[in-house]
Coordinates of C-alpha atoms and ligand atoms in Angstrom, one line a residue:
M15 CA -24.7 7.9 11.5
T16 CA -25.6 11.1 10.1
I17 CA -23.4 13.4 8.0
E18 CA -22.8 16.8 9.3
Q19 CA -24.3 19.6 7.4
D20 CA -21.1 21.1 6.3
R21 CA -20.0 17.5 4.9
R22 CA -22.9 17.4 2.6
S23 CA -22.1 17.5 -1.1
P24 CA -23.0 20.3 -3.1
P25 CA -25.1 20.0 -6.3
C26 CA -23.0 17.9 -8.8
A27 CA -23.1 15.4 -11.8
L28 CA -21.1 12.6 -10.6
V29 CA -20.0 10.7 -13.9
I30 CA -18.4 7.3 -13.5
F31 CA -16.1 6.1 -16.3
G32 CA -16.1 2.3 -16.1
A33 CA -19.6 2.3 -14.8
S34 CA -20.1 -1.3 -15.8
G35 CA -16.9 -2.5 -14.2
D36 CA -15.6 -4.2 -11.0
L37 CA -14.6 -1.1 -9.1
T38 CA -18.0 0.4 -9.7
A39 CA -20.0 -2.6 -8.5
R40 CA -17.7 -3.5 -5.5
K41 CA -16.8 -0.1 -4.1
L42 CA -18.3 2.9 -5.7
L43 CA -22.1 1.8 -5.9
P44 CA -22.1 0.5 -2.3
A45 CA -20.4 3.9 -1.1
L46 CA -23.0 5.9 -2.9
E47 CA -25.7 3.9 -1.1
R48 CA -24.3 4.5 2.2
L49 CA -23.8 8.3 1.5
T50 CA -27.4 8.6 0.4
A51 CA -28.5 6.6 3.5
F52 CA -26.6 9.0 5.9
G53 CA -27.8 12.1 4.2
G54 CA -24.5 13.2 2.4
L55 CA -26.0 13.4 -1.1
P56 CA -28.7 15.9 -1.6
P57 CA -31.3 15.4 -4.6
E58 CA -29.2 17.7 -6.8
V59 CA -26.5 15.0 -7.0
R60 CA -27.1 13.0 -10.0
L61 CA -25.2 9.8 -11.2
V62 CA -24.2 9.4 -14.8
G63 CA -22.7 6.1 -15.9
V64 CA -20.1 5.9 -18.9
A65 CA -18.9 2.5 -20.2
R66 CA -18.3 0.4 -23.3
T67 CA -21.0 -2.1 -22.4
A68 CA -24.4 -1.4 -24.1
M69 CA -27.1 -0.5 -21.5
T70 CA -29.9 2.1 -21.8
D71 CA -30.6 4.7 -18.8
D72 CA -33.3 2.3 -17.4
E73 CA -30.9 -0.8 -17.5
F74 CA -28.3 1.2 -15.8
G75 CA -30.6 2.3 -12.9
E76 CA -31.6 -1.3 -12.5
Y77 CA -28.0 -2.6 -12.5
C78 CA -27.4 -0.1 -9.7
R79 CA -30.5 -1.2 -7.7
R80 CA -29.4 -4.9 -8.4
T81 CA -25.9 -4.4 -7.3
V82 CA -27.0 -2.6 -4.2
P83 CA -30.6 -3.7 -3.3
A84 CA -30.9 -1.4 -0.2
D85 CA -34.6 -1.5 -0.2
G86 CA -35.4 0.7 2.7
N87 CA -33.4 3.7 1.3
S88 CA -35.5 5.7 -0.8
R89 CA -33.0 8.2 -1.8
W90 CA -30.8 5.5 -3.1
K91 CA -33.7 4.4 -5.4
E92 CA -34.2 7.7 -6.6
L93 CA -30.5 8.1 -7.4
A94 CA -30.6 4.8 -9.3
A95 CA -34.0 5.7 -11.1
T96 CA -32.7 9.0 -12.5
A97 CA -29.2 7.8 -13.3
R98 CA -28.3 8.3 -17.0
Y99 CA -26.0 6.1 -18.9
V100 CA -23.7 7.1 -21.7
H101 CA -22.8 4.0 -23.9
G102 CA -19.4 4.3 -26.1
G103 CA -15.7 3.9 -26.7
Y104 CA -13.4 6.1 -24.5
D105 CA -11.5 7.3 -27.8
D106 CA -14.7 8.0 -29.7
P107 CA -15.4 11.8 -29.9
A108 CA -19.3 10.9 -30.1
T109 CA -19.1 9.5 -26.5
Y110 CA -18.0 12.8 -25.1
Q111 CA -20.7 14.6 -27.3
R112 CA -23.5 12.7 -25.7
L113 CA -21.9 12.9 -22.3
S114 CA -22.0 16.6 -22.9
E115 CA -25.8 16.6 -23.8
V116 CA -26.6 14.5 -20.7
L117 CA -24.7 17.0 -18.5
A118 CA -26.4 19.9 -19.8
D119 CA -29.9 18.1 -19.4
S120 CA -28.7 17.3 -15.9
D121 CA -28.0 20.9 -15.0
R122 CA -31.4 22.0 -16.5
M123 CA -33.6 19.0 -15.0
Y124 CA -31.9 18.4 -11.7
G125 CA -30.0 21.5 -10.8
T126 CA -26.6 20.1 -10.8
A127 CA -25.3 23.7 -11.4
G128 CA -22.6 22.8 -13.8
N129 CA -20.5 21.0 -11.3
R130 CA -18.9 17.7 -12.5
L131 CA -17.0 14.9 -10.6
Y132 CA -15.5 12.5 -13.2
Y133 CA -14.5 9.3 -11.4
F134 CA -12.0 7.3 -13.6
A135 CA -13.1 3.7 -12.6
T136 CA -11.4 2.3 -15.7
P137 CA -8.1 0.3 -16.2
P138 CA -5.4 2.6 -15.7
R139 CA -4.2 2.7 -19.3
L140 CA -7.2 4.6 -20.0
F141 CA -6.6 7.6 -17.7
S142 CA -4.4 9.5 -20.2
P143 CA -7.0 9.1 -23.1
L144 CA -10.0 9.8 -20.9
A145 CA -8.4 13.1 -19.5
V146 CA -7.1 14.2 -23.2
N147 CA -10.5 13.3 -24.6
L148 CA -12.4 15.2 -21.9
G149 CA -10.1 18.2 -22.5
K150 CA -10.5 18.1 -26.3
A151 CA -14.5 18.1 -25.9
G152 CA -14.3 21.1 -23.7
L153 CA -15.7 19.1 -20.6
S154 CA -12.6 19.5 -18.5
K155 CA -12.8 23.0 -17.3
P156 CA -15.6 24.7 -15.1
S157 CA -17.9 27.1 -16.8
G158 CA -18.9 30.0 -14.5
A159 CA -18.6 29.4 -10.9
G160 CA -19.1 25.6 -11.1
F161 CA -16.2 22.9 -10.5
V162 CA -14.9 20.1 -12.3
R163 CA -12.9 17.5 -10.7
A164 CA -11.2 14.2 -11.9
V165 CA -10.8 11.3 -9.5
I166 CA -8.1 8.9 -10.3
E167 CA -6.8 5.8 -8.4
K168 CA -3.3 4.2 -8.4
P169 CA -1.4 3.1 -10.2
F170 CA -0.3 6.5 -11.2
G171 CA 2.2 5.4 -14.0
W172 CA 4.3 2.4 -13.7
D173 CA 7.8 4.1 -13.2
E174 CA 9.1 7.6 -12.8
E175 CA 9.0 8.2 -16.6
S176 CA 5.5 6.9 -17.2
A177 CA 4.1 8.7 -14.0
R178 CA 5.5 12.0 -15.8
E179 CA 3.8 11.1 -19.1
L180 CA 0.5 10.4 -17.3
Y181 CA 0.8 13.7 -15.4
A182 CA 1.6 15.5 -18.7
D183 CA -1.6 14.1 -20.2
L184 CA -3.6 15.0 -17.0
V185 CA -2.6 18.5 -17.0
S186 CA -3.2 18.9 -20.7
A187 CA -6.8 18.9 -19.7
F188 CA -7.1 19.7 -15.9
E189 CA -5.4 22.1 -13.5
E190 CA -3.6 20.2 -10.7
E191 CA -6.1 21.5 -8.2
Q192 CA -8.8 19.7 -10.2
I193 CA -7.1 16.4 -9.9
F194 CA -7.9 14.1 -7.0
R195 CA -5.6 10.9 -6.6
I196 CA -6.9 8.4 -4.3
D197 CA -4.9 6.4 -2.0
H198 CA -7.4 4.3 -0.2
Y199 CA -5.0 4.0 2.9
L200 CA -5.4 7.7 3.7
A201 CA -9.0 7.4 4.1
K202 CA -8.8 4.7 6.8
E203 CA -9.8 6.0 10.0
T204 CA -6.7 4.8 11.9
V205 CA -4.6 6.5 9.2
Q206 CA -6.3 9.7 9.8
N207 CA -6.1 9.2 13.4
L208 CA -2.1 9.6 13.1
L209 CA -2.8 13.4 12.7
A210 CA -4.9 13.3 16.0
L211 CA -2.5 11.4 17.7
R212 CA 0.4 13.5 16.9
F213 CA -1.1 16.9 16.8
A214 CA -4.1 16.9 19.1
N215 CA -2.0 15.6 22.2
S216 CA 1.0 16.9 23.9
I217 CA 2.4 13.9 25.3
F218 CA 3.7 12.2 21.9
E219 CA 5.2 15.0 20.0
P220 CA 8.0 15.7 22.3
I221 CA 9.3 12.0 22.2
W222 CA 8.8 12.0 18.2
N223 CA 12.4 12.3 17.2
R224 CA 15.8 10.7 17.2
T225 CA 16.4 11.4 20.7
W226 CA 13.9 8.8 21.8
V227 CA 13.1 7.0 18.7
D228 CA 15.3 3.9 18.0
N229 CA 13.3 2.6 14.9
V230 CA 10.2 2.7 13.0
Q231 CA 8.8 -0.2 11.4
I232 CA 5.9 -0.2 8.8
T233 CA 4.3 -3.6 8.3
V234 CA 1.5 -4.5 5.6
A235 CA 1.2 -8.1 5.8
E236 CA -1.4 -10.1 4.0
T237 CA -2.4 -13.8 4.4
L238 CA -4.0 -13.9 1.0
G239 CA -2.2 -14.5 -2.4
V240 CA -2.9 -12.8 -5.5
G241 CA -6.0 -14.9 -6.1
D242 CA -7.6 -14.1 -9.5
R243 CA -5.5 -10.7 -9.9
G244 CA -2.5 -12.7 -11.3
G245 CA -2.4 -11.2 -14.7
F246 CA -2.5 -7.6 -12.9
Y247 CA -0.1 -8.4 -10.3
E248 CA 2.6 -9.9 -12.9
T249 CA 2.8 -6.2 -14.2
T250 CA 2.8 -4.7 -10.6
G251 CA 4.5 -6.6 -7.8
A252 CA 4.5 -5.7 -4.1
M253 CA 6.8 -2.4 -4.7
R254 CA 4.5 -0.7 -7.0
D255 CA 1.1 -2.2 -5.5
I256 CA 1.8 -1.2 -1.8
V257 CA 5.2 0.5 -1.1
Q258 CA 5.1 3.3 -3.9
N259 CA 1.8 4.4 -2.6
H260 CA 0.3 3.1 0.6
V261 CA 3.3 2.7 2.7
L262 CA 5.1 5.8 1.6
Q263 CA 1.9 7.8 2.2
V264 CA 1.5 6.4 5.7
L265 CA 5.3 7.0 6.4
S266 CA 5.1 10.5 5.4
L267 CA 2.0 11.2 7.6
F268 CA 3.6 9.5 10.5
L269 CA 7.0 11.2 10.3
M270 CA 6.3 14.7 8.9
E271 CA 7.0 17.8 10.6
P272 CA 4.0 19.4 12.2
P273 CA 2.1 21.4 9.6
T274 CA 1.4 25.2 10.1
S275 CA -2.3 24.5 9.7
F276 CA -4.6 21.8 8.8
H277 CA -5.0 23.4 5.5
P278 CA -4.8 20.7 2.9
E279 CA -1.7 22.1 1.2
A280 CA -0.1 22.7 4.5
I281 CA -0.2 18.9 5.3
R282 CA 0.7 18.0 1.9
D283 CA 3.7 20.3 1.8
E284 CA 5.0 18.6 5.0
K285 CA 4.3 15.2 3.5
V286 CA 6.4 15.9 0.3
K287 CA 9.2 17.3 2.6
L288 CA 9.5 14.1 4.5
L289 CA 9.5 12.1 1.2
R290 CA 12.2 14.5 -0.3
A291 CA 14.2 13.6 2.8
I292 CA 14.1 9.9 2.4
R293 CA 17.7 9.1 1.0
P294 CA 17.0 7.4 -2.4
L295 CA 18.8 4.1 -2.8
D296 CA 20.7 4.9 -6.0
D297 CA 24.1 3.0 -5.4
E298 CA 23.8 -0.5 -6.3
R299 CA 25.7 -1.6 -3.1
D300 CA 23.1 0.3 -1.1
I301 CA 20.2 -1.3 -3.0
A302 CA 21.8 -4.8 -2.4
A303 CA 22.3 -4.0 1.4
N304 CA 18.8 -2.3 2.1
A305 CA 16.2 -3.7 -0.3
V306 CA 15.0 -7.4 -0.2
R307 CA 12.2 -8.9 -2.5
G308 CA 10.7 -12.2 -2.3
Q309 CA 8.4 -14.5 -4.0
Y310 CA 6.0 -17.0 -2.2
T311 CA 6.3 -20.7 -3.0
R312 CA 3.6 -23.5 -2.3
G313 CA 3.4 -23.9 1.6
G314 CA 0.9 -24.2 4.7
T315 CA -0.2 -27.3 6.2
R316 CA -1.3 -30.4 4.4
E317 CA -4.9 -29.5 5.2
D318 CA -4.5 -26.0 3.9
L319 CA -1.9 -26.0 1.2
M320 CA -1.5 -22.9 -0.6
P321 CA -0.2 -22.8 -4.3
G322 CA 3.0 -20.9 -5.0
Y323 CA 2.9 -17.7 -6.9
R324 CA 4.0 -19.1 -10.1
E325 CA 1.2 -21.5 -9.9
E326 CA -1.6 -19.0 -9.7
A327 CA -3.9 -18.2 -12.5
G328 CA -2.5 -15.7 -15.1
V329 CA 1.1 -15.8 -13.7
D330 CA 4.1 -16.7 -15.7
P331 CA 5.7 -20.1 -14.5
L332 CA 9.0 -18.5 -14.5
S333 CA 8.0 -15.2 -13.3
S334 CA 10.2 -13.1 -11.2
T335 CA 7.5 -10.6 -9.8
E336 CA 8.2 -9.9 -6.2
T337 CA 5.3 -10.7 -3.7
F338 CA 7.4 -9.5 -0.9
V339 CA 9.5 -6.3 -0.1
A340 CA 11.6 -5.4 2.9
L341 CA 13.5 -2.1 2.9
R342 CA 15.5 -0.1 5.2
L343 CA 15.0 3.4 4.5
D344 CA 17.0 6.4 6.1
I345 CA 15.6 9.9 6.5
D346 CA 18.0 12.7 6.1
N347 CA 16.4 15.4 8.4
W348 CA 17.3 16.9 11.8
R349 CA 14.5 15.0 13.4
W350 CA 15.0 11.4 12.1
T351 CA 18.7 11.2 11.2
G352 CA 20.1 8.1 12.4
V353 CA 16.6 6.3 12.8
P354 CA 16.1 3.7 10.3
V355 CA 12.8 2.9 9.0
Y356 CA 12.1 -0.7 8.3
V357 CA 9.4 -1.5 5.9
R358 CA 7.9 -4.9 5.1
T359 CA 5.0 -6.0 2.9
G360 CA 3.9 -9.1 1.3
K361 CA 1.3 -11.5 0.1
R362 CA 0.8 -15.0 1.8
L363 CA 2.6 -13.9 5.0
P364 CA 1.4 -15.7 8.3
A365 CA -1.0 -13.0 9.6
R366 CA -3.1 -10.1 8.3
V367 CA -1.4 -7.2 9.9
T368 CA -1.2 -3.5 8.9
E369 CA 0.5 -1.4 11.4
V370 CA 2.9 1.4 12.2
A371 CA 5.3 1.2 15.2
I372 CA 7.8 3.2 16.8
E373 CA 10.2 1.5 19.0
F374 CA 11.9 3.5 21.6
H375 CA 15.5 3.3 22.8
Q376 CA 16.3 0.9 25.5
P377 CA 16.8 2.2 28.8
P378 CA 20.4 3.0 29.7
Q379 CA 20.9 0.5 32.6
L380 CA 19.1 -2.8 31.9
P381 CA 21.6 -4.7 34.1
L382 CA 20.1 -3.1 37.2
F383 CA 17.1 -5.6 36.9
P384 CA 18.9 -9.0 38.0
G385 CA 15.8 -10.9 37.2
G386 CA 16.8 -10.1 33.6
A387 CA 15.1 -7.6 31.3
A388 CA 17.8 -7.8 28.6
H389 CA 15.5 -10.1 26.7
L390 CA 12.7 -7.4 26.6
Q391 CA 11.9 -6.0 23.3
R392 CA 12.0 -2.2 23.1
D393 CA 9.0 -0.1 24.4
A394 CA 6.9 0.6 21.5
L395 CA 3.9 2.6 20.2
I396 CA 1.9 0.8 17.7
V397 CA -0.8 2.1 15.4
R398 CA -2.9 -0.7 14.3
V399 CA -4.5 0.1 10.9
A400 CA -6.0 -3.4 10.5
P401 CA -7.2 -5.5 11.9
D402 CA -8.9 -4.4 15.2
E403 CA -8.0 -0.9 14.6
G404 CA -6.4 0.9 17.5
L405 CA -3.4 2.0 19.4
S406 CA -1.1 0.2 21.9
L407 CA 1.6 1.4 24.0
R408 CA 4.0 -1.5 25.1
F409 CA 6.3 -0.9 28.1
G410 CA 8.1 -3.1 30.6
A411 CA 6.2 -4.0 33.8
K412 CA 7.2 -5.8 37.0
V413 CA 5.7 -9.4 37.2
P414 CA 3.9 -9.9 40.6
G415 CA 6.1 -12.2 42.9
H416 CA 9.3 -12.1 45.1
A417 CA 11.4 -12.0 42.1
F418 CA 11.9 -8.8 40.2
T419 CA 11.4 -9.7 36.8
V420 CA 10.2 -7.5 34.1
E421 CA 7.8 -8.4 31.2
K422 CA 6.2 -6.5 28.5
A423 CA 2.7 -5.3 29.3
S424 CA 0.5 -3.1 27.2
M425 CA -2.2 -0.3 27.3
D426 CA -4.4 -0.5 24.4
F427 CA -6.9 1.5 22.7
S428 CA -9.4 0.0 20.5
Y429 CA -11.6 1.9 17.8
E430 CA -14.4 -0.3 18.9
S431 CA -14.8 1.9 21.9
F432 CA -16.4 4.5 19.9
V433 CA -20.0 3.4 19.2
Q434 CA -20.0 5.4 16.0
Q435 CA -19.3 3.1 12.9
S436 CA -16.4 4.1 10.8
P437 CA -17.3 5.1 7.3
D438 CA -15.9 2.9 4.6
A439 CA -12.7 4.4 2.7
Y440 CA -14.6 5.1 -0.5
E441 CA -17.4 6.8 1.2
R442 CA -15.0 9.3 2.6
V443 CA -13.2 9.7 -0.7
L444 CA -16.1 10.1 -2.6
L445 CA -17.8 12.7 -0.4
D446 CA -14.3 14.5 0.0
A447 CA -13.9 14.7 -3.7
L448 CA -17.5 15.9 -3.9
I449 CA -16.8 18.7 -1.2
G450 CA -13.4 19.6 -2.8
D451 CA -11.4 18.7 0.3
P452 CA -8.0 17.3 -1.1
T453 CA -6.4 16.7 2.2
L454 CA -6.6 12.8 1.8
F455 CA -5.6 12.9 -1.9
I456 CA -2.1 12.8 -3.3
R457 CA -0.5 15.6 -4.9
A458 CA 1.5 15.4 -8.1
D459 CA 4.9 16.1 -6.5
E460 CA 4.4 13.4 -3.9
V461 CA 3.7 10.9 -6.6
G462 CA 6.9 12.0 -8.4
R463 CA 8.9 11.8 -5.2
S464 CA 7.7 8.3 -4.3
W465 CA 8.6 7.0 -7.6
R466 CA 12.0 8.6 -7.3
I467 CA 12.6 6.4 -4.0
V468 CA 11.4 3.2 -5.5
D469 CA 12.3 3.3 -9.0
P470 CA 16.1 2.6 -8.9
V471 CA 15.3 -0.4 -6.8
L472 CA 12.9 -1.8 -9.1
K473 CA 15.3 -1.2 -12.1
Y474 CA 18.2 -2.6 -10.0
W475 CA 16.0 -5.8 -9.7
D476 CA 15.1 -5.8 -13.2
R477 CA 18.8 -5.8 -14.2
A478 CA 19.9 -8.4 -11.5
A479 CA 21.3 -11.7 -12.6
Q480 CA 20.4 -13.6 -9.3
P481 CA 17.2 -15.2 -9.0
I482 CA 14.4 -13.8 -6.8
P483 CA 14.6 -15.0 -3.1
L484 CA 11.8 -17.5 -2.3
Y485 CA 9.7 -17.9 0.8
Q486 CA 7.2 -20.4 1.6
A487 CA 3.5 -19.4 1.7
A488 CA 2.6 -18.7 5.4
T489 CA 6.1 -17.6 6.6
W490 CA 7.6 -14.2 6.9
G491 CA 9.4 -13.7 3.8
P492 CA 12.7 -14.9 2.7
P493 CA 15.9 -15.2 5.1
E494 CA 17.3 -12.1 3.6
A495 CA 14.6 -10.0 5.0
T496 CA 15.4 -11.1 8.7
M497 CA 19.2 -10.5 7.9
L498 CA 18.2 -6.9 6.8
I499 CA 17.2 -6.1 10.3
E500 CA 19.1 -8.5 12.6
R501 CA 22.3 -7.0 11.0
D502 CA 21.4 -3.8 12.7
G503 CA 20.9 -5.5 16.0
R504 CA 17.3 -5.3 15.8
S505 CA 14.3 -7.6 14.9
W506 CA 11.1 -7.4 13.1
R507 CA 7.9 -6.9 15.4
H508 CA 6.3 -10.0 13.9
S509 CA 8.4 -12.6 13.0
G510 CA 7.2 -16.2 14.4
Ligands
LIG806 C1 -4.5 -2.6 -2.7 C2 -3.7 -3.4 -3.5 O1 -4.4 -1.3 -3.2 O2 -4.4 -2.7 -1.4 C3 -4.0 -4.9 -2.9 O3 -3.9 -3.4 -4.9 C4 -4.2 -4.9 -1.6 O4 -3.2 -5.9 -3.7 C5 -5.0 -3.9 -0.9 O5 -4.5 -6.3 -1.3 C6 -4.9 -3.9 0.6 O6 -5.6 -3.0 1.0 P1 -6.4 -3.1 2.5 O7 -7.2 -2.1 2.5 O8 -7.0 -4.5 2.5 O9 -5.3 -3.2 3.6

């Protein structure tokens, strides 16, 4: 794979805060290596690491090379060899003073042209102090024609109020246009393909509405438990970890109105309009009826016994953190009124599946088929985000033979049919941020609106006197989740 000319980064100093941390080692350095291999980063892109771990420039360069060896890639070796490192605390003005000198140096020696991309690869509690201190040090505004951008990754706050506080701190230093909020789901090839599917074809859009669609289902199911992230997950839970961001982002792209252009703001305007049209579950009765939480207990088989959530490292043995969420959401707009959107996500479910499915109305005269078709599930269009990325259209077909029996068949498209390898999500977001394309990043109003949807439910669960419903590991969540959809005469697409 080579990167097209217009997708190459301009000159820039790429500053990673948290350069000795986990995100940098697992995601950012490998993505940078790939980008150098494919020609996405010209020699005028320089790497600057900032962290509290003591290291010299050379040691940091060596750390980059050790983390991602890639011996055959000379541009990567050069990026690592010329990398600079600033050691210091994030609340110490001297750190920013040194950073400022390193950046000036980089402009002089490497032609980074005053452009800076700050990547906040730190724990989220440092986002505010970092932004405020960059502002105070005069490092948050571009000088001359250059650009300064800050990249942050969820969580963007912990609830509606803390998200507002974070926003206030960010915009005390940066303009909203300078802030690039990542949701790595938006960088997934199949999620982007939603745009192609809907707007590069004429066959889907006419049926993309309440006249044809019975319901929409979004599933983000994981087989893994919380592993060694118990401490983090205790303060997060499935609603904040997956629904507030990934699910609502995918949902809004999938169901928004056609944008007037492919300009990033036009797309983001439509996404936020859709989020605004989702009826918040404010009323306690509504929440009780339309939101289900759950937590996994020990389960699996004798050979493969999986611990319960409360037995995981770093988890309170009495924890009521949810590892599963199922919701019914309703959209109050012309296109989707009356079409429920069922959302389900959880850890330790029986399968790893991320998909978005549209189920169409049943045909009006099923009894026409004496061989029986009433048992048939609805026709469906399924976008598989993971695994085996692709698209399936499920429909009824006659089974060969004398009887007129109808069974479900499917037409499948797999991403594997493209020989070209998909870029990793972090390659994509890094390059987009360097180029300055905000399409796949989340705007402040989207963040606020997403909190508006999930916050009342979280607050209700916090107050709830009833214990959290439980489900055994390797099952599809608590029985309440099944009831949530079966009560409406429908069923989850994956349930057994
Ligand atoms: C992350 C969550 O944002 O997404 C994790 O913090 C989750 O808990 C992960 O496992 C899922 O991402 P993916 O790309 O593996 O579907």
